[in-house]
Amino acid sequence: MIAEKSQVTRQLMEGLQKLSSKIAFIPDEEIVSAIRQLEEKGLPNNKHEDYKYCNIESFIRREFKTLDQTFNPLDLKVIEAYKLEDAINLVVLNGNYSEALSEKVIAKGITIKSLNEITSSEKNYIASQAKSSSDSLIALNTVFCGNGLFFKVEKGNVIPMPVHIIYLNNNSAPSLSNARNFIHIESGAELTLIESFINSGGGKIFSNYVSEKLVDENAKLTCYTFQNEGPLSYSVHTNAVKVNTYAHYSNTTITLSGELVRNNHNIELAAASCEAHLNGLFITKGTQLVDNHTLIDHQMPHCESNELYKGIANGKSIGVFNGKIFVRKDAQKTNAYQSSKNILMSDDATINTKPQLEIYADDVKCSHGTSTGKIDMDALFYLKARGIGEENARKLLLQAFAEEVINKIEVDSLKERVLHLFEKTL
Amino acid sequence: MISIKNLHASIGDKEILRGINLEVKAGEIHAIMGPNGSGKSTLSSVLAGREDYDVTEGEVIFNGKNLLDLSTEDRAREGLFLAFQYPIEIPGVSNINFLRTALNEIRAYHGKEEMPAKDFLALVKEKQKLVELDVTLTSRSVNEGFSGGEKKRNEIFQMAMLNPKLAILDETDSGLDIDALRIVAQGVNALKTKDNATILITHYQRLLDYIVPDFVHILYKGRIVKSGGKELALELEAKGYDEIKTQFESSES
């Protein structure tokens, strides 16, 4: 088994090595560590506790026998359709930041460049949070990542317009895409960031995204992740976030499609009195697998975290929520809340949900709740008894269930899009 | 309006309705009274189409159609309305959106176009007054956080909005104080016409002081054992159900 594992990894590496050029923006020692991680640990499979339901190695072996990094000519209409009118739209194509396709940013206090263009002092930040030694998928990205985005909001600047990054992969043959970015919100600055993940071109895609987000003291970063990658997509999204004193980080992840979607959301509440809010909504059908793994690490006192994840599973699909919360010894007066609610729409669908709380401080408030069940038959009967047909009654109930998460979206155009596309999946 | 013939229904192995016969004509108000466990709520559930019950025998003709062949939603669209004994809370579905969907689905069933938003809102405003329902409640989620009285008034408000041919009020008086009872009764009385009919299902005579029935039926052990005019309710109130129980217990054995 071990031999097989390393074989898959080796094939992958050999296939890609000839395609990748030296990545200058990642510190050398991190690249060394990434290669070691891949060689020693291979890609995660179901023997890894964290990937119990999400055997990445087997997916790759089955679906990506050959890998091709040639991408298709781009149909600009695809990007146009995904732009949001009330946001600044940036484009990352096949893992590479495209200045040409991106809108010009006129807001004061923003630095945007490709990772290839960062200064040597900026380079110190890269891979400071997403450590290859913690996860082979971070290692894979570290070794093969594209020329992604470096995005900084300078001290004290409140950016009035949301920034929308569209990650588009455009391929007709099975491909691997490793998008990477670094988002830095300096002290007192504020940004709303939307990240949309889409594919075109008709080829299978293994998309392995890594984002490092650093929120300095008193800063606020409000993120929305919109995942609509289609049935040919197998994706892993890793967010490694560090939140400092009095800073505020939030993310709402909406997953509407993708054959495999694995979200790793790792938050370090690294200084006192900061907060993180994570919300998620997924709807799955067919044989889809959506796996949300969150880790909130309360390191210092007076921090707050809130998690609300909801899922609707149809067909033979599988939904996973695993919420790990660490409350370290120094993290007194921690408030940590977690809730996972799911609806099973068929007998063959599965939901695995697991709260994991490890608490080492004694003066904390932590709570978690989880529920998984069928649609409320009494409510369904009540609606039907008023003349509403079965299908519409179900839709009304599922929309009501989902809206608790969708209503967290404060960007109107995005909320409208999500509502519209969500309704279409029902 | 509705003709129930020899209706038998059971839940699991247990037969609860054991041959109900009832004829309700347009313009009439019927009260069905009976002690706990006599089958009152089962009757309303079976008529509304709740799937927990199996109809084992009998037929129900509603406006010329075989009611038992229709889905729950089609029964409602044909003009049957059940005011629930325990109205369901539906978090996240606004009262107004719920009613608009219901009203328009019923209209579509009858080949009518959707009601223009302006007309709909005017109708909401008008019917709200009828049951003195707080304006803010219509924009809230269906029954969520409503008091017992508000839930019951909301049932009558929905009835007013949907304008059914036959309304079945299942223990609408239970849990209501006198003021709420009066408001609910006023609403029901105001909605009465010569073309619609009402079945009141109740344990107590109290509601019948406010809504005067044309006929009173006593349900016991799944059968209507006695029918009469409104005086039957008063008689029942004076003597209690014990006499009925002894009378029919002995005649049965």
mmCIF file of C-alpha atoms in Angstrom, chain A residues 89-220:
data_model
loop_
_atom_site.group_PDB
_atom_site.id
_atom_site.type_symbol
_atom_site.label_atom_id
_atom_site.label_comp_id
_atom_site.label_asym_id
_atom_site.label_seq_id
_atom_site.Cartn_x
_atom_site.Cartn_y
_atom_site.Cartn_z
ATOM 1 C CA ASN A 89 -13.316 41.864 -10.508
ATOM 2 C CA LEU A 90 -9.923 40.173 -10.686
ATOM 3 C CA VAL A 91 -9.129 37.007 -12.605
ATOM 4 C CA VAL A 92 -6.871 34.087 -11.790
ATOM 5 C CA LEU A 93 -6.703 31.856 -14.841
ATOM 6 C CA ASN A 94 -5.485 28.281 -14.423
ATOM 7 C CA GLY A 95 -3.803 29.280 -11.196
ATOM 8 C CA ASN A 96 -2.074 32.367 -12.591
ATOM 9 C CA TYR A 97 -3.078 35.924 -11.840
ATOM 10 C CA SER A 98 -4.065 37.655 -15.059
ATOM 11 C CA GLU A 99 -3.625 41.378 -14.926
ATOM 12 C CA ALA A 100 -4.929 41.673 -18.471
ATOM 13 C CA LEU A 101 -8.257 40.065 -17.626
ATOM 14 C CA SER A 102 -8.636 41.880 -14.321
ATOM 15 C CA GLU A 103 -10.284 45.210 -13.749
ATOM 16 C CA LYS A 104 -8.103 48.097 -12.801
ATOM 17 C CA VAL A 105 -8.203 48.860 -9.129
ATOM 18 C CA ILE A 106 -8.477 52.531 -8.406
ATOM 19 C CA ALA A 107 -9.076 52.291 -4.660
ATOM 20 C CA LYS A 108 -6.382 53.861 -2.516
ATOM 21 C CA GLY A 109 -4.260 51.682 -0.298
ATOM 22 C CA ILE A 110 -4.428 48.437 -2.242
ATOM 23 C CA THR A 111 -1.400 46.588 -3.553
ATOM 24 C CA ILE A 112 -2.070 43.894 -6.103
ATOM 25 C CA LYS A 113 0.610 41.985 -7.889
ATOM 26 C CA SER A 114 1.514 38.551 -9.008
ATOM 27 C CA LEU A 115 3.504 36.488 -6.537
ATOM 28 C CA ASN A 116 6.471 36.618 -8.922
ATOM 29 C CA GLU A 117 6.690 40.338 -8.323
ATOM 30 C CA ILE A 118 6.863 40.398 -4.539
ATOM 31 C CA THR A 119 9.783 41.958 -2.723
ATOM 32 C CA SER A 120 12.158 39.949 -0.585
ATOM 33 C CA SER A 121 10.543 41.253 2.612
ATOM 34 C CA GLU A 122 7.119 40.258 1.348
ATOM 35 C CA LYS A 123 8.508 36.829 0.557
ATOM 36 C CA ASN A 124 8.898 36.238 4.306
ATOM 37 C CA TYR A 125 5.151 36.071 4.624
ATOM 38 C CA ILE A 126 4.682 33.357 2.031
ATOM 39 C CA ALA A 127 4.177 29.917 3.525
ATOM 40 C CA SER A 128 4.227 31.408 7.006
ATOM 41 C CA GLN A 129 0.747 30.054 7.722
ATOM 42 C CA ALA A 130 0.176 27.275 5.217
ATOM 43 C CA LYS A 131 2.809 24.783 6.267
ATOM 44 C CA SER A 132 3.651 21.924 3.925
ATOM 45 C CA SER A 133 4.495 19.700 6.860
ATOM 46 C CA SER A 134 0.879 19.880 8.059
ATOM 47 C CA ASP A 135 -0.799 18.612 4.924
ATOM 48 C CA SER A 136 0.458 17.040 1.696
ATOM 49 C CA LEU A 137 -2.015 19.067 -0.329
ATOM 50 C CA ILE A 138 -0.401 22.267 0.889
ATOM 51 C CA ALA A 139 2.918 20.652 -0.023
ATOM 52 C CA LEU A 140 1.635 19.819 -3.498
ATOM 53 C CA ASN A 141 0.574 23.408 -3.980
ATOM 54 C CA THR A 142 3.855 24.707 -2.604
ATOM 55 C CA VAL A 143 5.852 22.727 -5.139
ATOM 56 C CA PHE A 144 3.655 23.321 -8.157
ATOM 57 C CA CYS A 145 1.686 26.512 -7.572
ATOM 58 C CA GLY A 146 0.984 28.996 -10.289
ATOM 59 C CA ASN A 147 1.931 32.637 -10.266
ATOM 60 C CA GLY A 148 -0.885 33.663 -7.974
ATOM 61 C CA LEU A 149 -1.938 36.859 -6.311
ATOM 62 C CA PHE A 150 -0.380 38.960 -3.642
ATOM 63 C CA PHE A 151 -3.013 41.290 -2.301
ATOM 64 C CA LYS A 152 -2.515 43.843 0.421
ATOM 65 C CA VAL A 153 -4.718 46.500 1.949
ATOM 66 C CA GLU A 154 -2.488 49.037 3.593
ATOM 67 C CA LYS A 155 -2.845 50.270 7.126
ATOM 68 C CA GLY A 156 -6.069 52.052 7.954
ATOM 69 C CA ASN A 157 -7.648 51.832 4.510
ATOM 70 C CA VAL A 158 -11.273 50.825 4.389
ATOM 71 C CA ILE A 159 -12.001 49.578 0.885
ATOM 72 C CA PRO A 160 -15.568 50.589 0.091
ATOM 73 C CA MET A 161 -16.093 48.213 -2.821
ATOM 74 C CA PRO A 162 -15.852 44.440 -2.512
ATOM 75 C CA VAL A 163 -13.037 42.754 -4.390
ATOM 76 C CA HIS A 164 -14.034 39.700 -6.358
ATOM 77 C CA ILE A 165 -11.440 37.165 -7.446
ATOM 78 C CA ILE A 166 -12.640 34.761 -10.124
ATOM 79 C CA TYR A 167 -10.619 31.550 -10.245
ATOM 80 C CA LEU A 168 -11.227 30.010 -13.622
ATOM 81 C CA ASN A 169 -9.704 26.812 -14.888
ATOM 82 C CA ASN A 170 -10.098 26.281 -18.565
ATOM 83 C CA ASN A 171 -9.046 22.881 -19.772
ATOM 84 C CA SER A 172 -10.213 20.075 -22.023
ATOM 85 C CA ALA A 173 -7.875 17.328 -20.782
ATOM 86 C CA PRO A 174 -7.465 16.187 -17.164
ATOM 87 C CA SER A 175 -5.447 18.907 -15.471
ATOM 88 C CA LEU A 176 -4.075 20.005 -12.173
ATOM 89 C CA SER A 177 -4.386 23.596 -11.110
ATOM 90 C CA ASN A 178 -2.665 24.998 -8.028
ATOM 91 C CA ALA A 179 -3.934 28.492 -7.380
ATOM 92 C CA ARG A 180 -2.268 30.310 -4.525
ATOM 93 C CA ASN A 181 -2.569 33.701 -2.955
ATOM 94 C CA PHE A 182 -1.571 35.776 -0.017
ATOM 95 C CA ILE A 183 -4.067 38.267 1.352
ATOM 96 C CA HIS A 184 -2.784 40.767 3.884
ATOM 97 C CA ILE A 185 -5.104 43.167 5.664
ATOM 98 C CA GLU A 186 -2.912 45.561 7.585
ATOM 99 C CA SER A 187 -3.897 47.067 10.903
ATOM 100 C CA GLY A 188 -7.147 48.985 10.916
ATOM 101 C CA ALA A 189 -7.863 48.177 7.277
ATOM 102 C CA GLU A 190 -11.086 46.611 6.029
ATOM 103 C CA LEU A 191 -11.928 44.549 2.988
ATOM 104 C CA THR A 192 -14.773 42.466 1.649
ATOM 105 C CA LEU A 193 -13.381 39.687 -0.516
ATOM 106 C CA ILE A 194 -15.399 37.380 -2.734
ATOM 107 C CA GLU A 195 -13.731 34.346 -4.275
ATOM 108 C CA SER A 196 -15.575 32.469 -7.010
ATOM 109 C CA PHE A 197 -14.359 29.112 -8.272
ATOM 110 C CA ILE A 198 -15.485 28.009 -11.707
ATOM 111 C CA ASN A 199 -14.333 25.843 -14.573
ATOM 112 C CA SER A 200 -14.818 25.736 -18.304
ATOM 113 C CA GLY A 201 -13.465 23.743 -21.200
ATOM 114 C CA GLY A 202 -14.991 20.348 -20.504
ATOM 115 C CA GLY A 203 -11.945 18.604 -18.994
ATOM 116 C CA LYS A 204 -11.593 17.036 -15.591
ATOM 117 C CA ILE A 205 -9.803 19.290 -13.193
ATOM 118 C CA PHE A 206 -8.062 18.687 -9.935
ATOM 119 C CA SER A 207 -7.903 22.095 -8.359
ATOM 120 C CA ASN A 208 -5.753 22.511 -5.290
ATOM 121 C CA TYR A 209 -6.105 26.029 -3.935
ATOM 122 C CA VAL A 210 -4.115 27.441 -1.041
ATOM 123 C CA SER A 211 -4.784 30.844 0.435
ATOM 124 C CA GLU A 212 -2.983 32.494 3.284
ATOM 125 C CA LYS A 213 -4.844 35.320 4.914
ATOM 126 C CA LEU A 214 -3.319 37.581 7.498
ATOM 127 C CA VAL A 215 -5.598 39.954 9.372
ATOM 128 C CA ASP A 216 -3.628 42.420 11.451
ATOM 129 C CA GLU A 217 -4.806 44.130 14.601
ATOM 130 C CA ASN A 218 -8.087 46.018 14.398
ATOM 131 C CA ALA A 219 -8.496 44.937 10.791
ATOM 132 C CA LYS A 220 -11.569 43.345 9.289
#
